[in-house]
Short mmCIF file of C-alpha atoms in Angstrom, two decimals:
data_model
loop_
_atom_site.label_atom_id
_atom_site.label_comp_id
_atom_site.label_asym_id
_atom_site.label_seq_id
_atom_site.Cartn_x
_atom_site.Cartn_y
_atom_site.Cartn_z
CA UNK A 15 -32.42 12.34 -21.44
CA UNK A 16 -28.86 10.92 -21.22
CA UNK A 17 -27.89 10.81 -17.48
CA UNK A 18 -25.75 13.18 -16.15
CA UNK A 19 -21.64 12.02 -16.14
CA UNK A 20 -20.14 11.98 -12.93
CA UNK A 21 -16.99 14.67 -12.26
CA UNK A 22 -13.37 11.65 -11.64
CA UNK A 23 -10.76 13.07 -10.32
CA UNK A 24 -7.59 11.78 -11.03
CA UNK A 25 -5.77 10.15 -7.76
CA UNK A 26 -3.32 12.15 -6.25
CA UNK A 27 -0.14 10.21 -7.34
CA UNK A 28 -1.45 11.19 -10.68
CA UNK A 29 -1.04 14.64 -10.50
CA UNK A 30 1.31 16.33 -12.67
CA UNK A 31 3.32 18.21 -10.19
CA UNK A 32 2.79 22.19 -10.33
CA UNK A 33 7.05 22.73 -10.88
CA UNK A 34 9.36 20.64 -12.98
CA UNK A 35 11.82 19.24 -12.87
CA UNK A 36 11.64 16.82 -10.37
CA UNK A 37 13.76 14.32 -7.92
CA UNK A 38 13.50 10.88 -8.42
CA UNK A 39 11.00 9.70 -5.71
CA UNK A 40 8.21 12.12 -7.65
CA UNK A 41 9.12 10.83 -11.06
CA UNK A 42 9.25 7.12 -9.65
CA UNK A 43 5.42 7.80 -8.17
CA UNK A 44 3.95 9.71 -11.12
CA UNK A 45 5.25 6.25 -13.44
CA UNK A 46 3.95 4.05 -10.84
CA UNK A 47 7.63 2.28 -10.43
CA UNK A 48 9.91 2.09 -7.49
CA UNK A 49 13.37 4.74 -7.47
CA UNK A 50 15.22 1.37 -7.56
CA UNK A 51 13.38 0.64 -10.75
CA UNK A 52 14.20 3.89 -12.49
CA UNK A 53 18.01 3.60 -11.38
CA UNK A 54 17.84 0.31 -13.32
CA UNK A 55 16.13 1.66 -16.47
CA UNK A 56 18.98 4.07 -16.77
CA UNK A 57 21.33 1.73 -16.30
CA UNK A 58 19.94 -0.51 -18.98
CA UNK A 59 19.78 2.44 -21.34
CA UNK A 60 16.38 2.37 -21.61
CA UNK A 61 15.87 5.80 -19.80
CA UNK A 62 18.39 8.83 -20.88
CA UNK A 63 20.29 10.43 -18.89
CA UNK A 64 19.16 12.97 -16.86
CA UNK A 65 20.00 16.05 -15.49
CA UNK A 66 21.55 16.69 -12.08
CA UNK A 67 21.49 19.50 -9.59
CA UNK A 68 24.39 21.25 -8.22
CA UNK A 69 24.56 18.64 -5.34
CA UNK A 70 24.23 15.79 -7.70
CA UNK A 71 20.51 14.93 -7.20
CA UNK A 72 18.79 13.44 -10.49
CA UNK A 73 16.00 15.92 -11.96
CA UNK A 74 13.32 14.24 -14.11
CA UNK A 75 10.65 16.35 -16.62
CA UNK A 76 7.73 15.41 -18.51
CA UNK A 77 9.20 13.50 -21.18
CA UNK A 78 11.17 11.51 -18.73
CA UNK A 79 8.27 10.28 -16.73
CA UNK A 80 6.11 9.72 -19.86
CA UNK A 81 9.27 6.98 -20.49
CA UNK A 82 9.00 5.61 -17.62
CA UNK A 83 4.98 5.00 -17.75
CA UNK A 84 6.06 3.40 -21.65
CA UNK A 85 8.21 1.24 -19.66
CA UNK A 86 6.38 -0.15 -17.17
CA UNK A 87 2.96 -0.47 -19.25
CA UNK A 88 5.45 -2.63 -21.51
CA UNK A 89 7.16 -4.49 -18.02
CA UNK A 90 2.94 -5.42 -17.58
CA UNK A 91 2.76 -6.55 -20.78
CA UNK A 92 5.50 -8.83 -19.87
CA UNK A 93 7.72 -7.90 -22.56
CA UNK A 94 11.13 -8.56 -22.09
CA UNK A 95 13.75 -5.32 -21.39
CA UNK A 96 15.01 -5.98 -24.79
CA UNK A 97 11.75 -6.18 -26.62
CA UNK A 98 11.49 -2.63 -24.60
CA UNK A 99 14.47 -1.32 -25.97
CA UNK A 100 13.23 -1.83 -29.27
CA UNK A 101 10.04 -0.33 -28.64
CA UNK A 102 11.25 2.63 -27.52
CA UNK A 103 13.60 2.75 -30.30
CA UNK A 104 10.66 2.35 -32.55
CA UNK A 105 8.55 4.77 -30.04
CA UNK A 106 10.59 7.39 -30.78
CA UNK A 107 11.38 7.14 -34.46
CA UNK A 108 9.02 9.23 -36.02
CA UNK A 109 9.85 7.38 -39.24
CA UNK A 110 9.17 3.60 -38.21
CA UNK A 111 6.35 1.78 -39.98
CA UNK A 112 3.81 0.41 -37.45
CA UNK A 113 4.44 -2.86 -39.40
CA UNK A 114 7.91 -3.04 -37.38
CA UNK A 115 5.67 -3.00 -33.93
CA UNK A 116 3.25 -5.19 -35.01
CA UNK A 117 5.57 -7.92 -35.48
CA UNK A 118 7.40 -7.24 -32.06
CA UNK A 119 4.00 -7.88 -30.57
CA UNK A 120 2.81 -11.14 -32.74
CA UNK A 121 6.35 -12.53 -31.55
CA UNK A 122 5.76 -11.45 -27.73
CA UNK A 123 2.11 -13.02 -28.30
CA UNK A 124 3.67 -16.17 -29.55
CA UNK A 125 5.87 -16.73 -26.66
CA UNK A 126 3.26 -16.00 -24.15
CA UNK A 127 1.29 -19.10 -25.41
CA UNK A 128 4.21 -20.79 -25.21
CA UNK A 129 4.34 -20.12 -21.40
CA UNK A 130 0.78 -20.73 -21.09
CA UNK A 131 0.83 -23.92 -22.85
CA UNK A 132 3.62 -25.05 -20.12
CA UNK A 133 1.88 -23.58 -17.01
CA UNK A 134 -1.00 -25.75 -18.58
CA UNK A 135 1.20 -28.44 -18.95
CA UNK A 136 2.77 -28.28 -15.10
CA UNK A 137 -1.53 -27.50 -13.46
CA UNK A 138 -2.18 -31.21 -14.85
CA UNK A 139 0.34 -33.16 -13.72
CA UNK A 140 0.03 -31.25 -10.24
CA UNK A 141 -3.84 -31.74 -10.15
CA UNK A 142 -3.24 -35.72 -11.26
CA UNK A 143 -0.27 -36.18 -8.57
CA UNK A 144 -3.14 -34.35 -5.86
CA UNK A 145 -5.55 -36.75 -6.88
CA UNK A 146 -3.50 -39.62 -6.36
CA UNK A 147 -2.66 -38.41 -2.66
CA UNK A 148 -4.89 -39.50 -0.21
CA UNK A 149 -3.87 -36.48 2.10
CA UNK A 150 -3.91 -38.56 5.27
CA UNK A 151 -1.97 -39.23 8.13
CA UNK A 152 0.23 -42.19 6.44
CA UNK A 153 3.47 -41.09 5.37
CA UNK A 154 3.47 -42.46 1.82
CA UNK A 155 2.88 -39.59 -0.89
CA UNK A 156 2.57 -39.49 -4.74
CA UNK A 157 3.54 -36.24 -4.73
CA UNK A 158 6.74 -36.83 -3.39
CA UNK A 159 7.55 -40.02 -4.68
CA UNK A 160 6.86 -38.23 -8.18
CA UNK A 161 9.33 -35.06 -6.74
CA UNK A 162 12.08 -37.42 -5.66
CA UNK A 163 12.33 -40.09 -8.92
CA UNK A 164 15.32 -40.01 -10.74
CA UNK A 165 15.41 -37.57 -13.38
CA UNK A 166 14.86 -38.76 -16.92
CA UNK A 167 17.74 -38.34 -19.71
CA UNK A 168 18.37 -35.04 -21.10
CA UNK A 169 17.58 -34.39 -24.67
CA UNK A 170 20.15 -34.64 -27.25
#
């Protein structure tokens, strides 16, 4: 007998709210981003613009918080804002071939081993300068004395 599935309840923040439009503090909370945030997504385009009340307060529906939760599910996917531009683009064209996304992604995949590869790179030489350091009380430190040496050519 399978075992009974526990009732979830969404958290509050979750909550569609029970009249829309709304101001930007609920719209920033139901995306999970800060106001700040939002006021920069507009600015960068990435969010339309919205409509205002007599007294010039932004008013946010459905659609426009469902952008904002694209957005910042893309901002943790560390994608860049113009890689998120482009998705959205492609988001909303009905017409786009998934084949368009997919490369997007592979490229944004690509780059992030690139970073990792360097973070890599940087945790070695930081755990070999550590293990040089005796991490006494003399004053003479590897670490240091690798910080401060003269700087090497830049490439051509």
């Amino acid at each position: 007998m399978p075992s009974p599935k526990k009732a979830t309840r969404s958290p509050p923040d979750a909550a569609a709210p029970a009249h829309w439009p709304v101001p930007i503090g609920d719209a920033a909370r139901l995306a999970g981003v800060s106001a700040r945030m939002v006021r920069h997504y507009e600015s960068l385009g990435l969010l339309p613009e919205v409509a205002r009340t007599d007294s010039g307060y932004r008013q946010y529906g459905p659609a426009d918080v469902h952008t904002l939760r694209f957005i910042r599910r893309s901002r943790d996917l560390g994608f860049s804002m113009e890689e998120i531009s482009l998705l959205l683009g492609l988001w909303r064209d009905q017409a786009r071939s998934s084949a368009q996304v997919k490369q997007i992604a592979q490229q944004h995949i690509a780059e992030l081993g690139e970073r990792i590869a360097a973070m890599q790179a940087m945790q070695r030489s930081l755990q070999s300068l550590v293990s040089c350091c005796r991490g006494d009380d003399r004053p003479d430190c590897p670490i240091l004395d690798d910080l401060a040496a003269p700087e090497l050519a830049p490439p051509h």
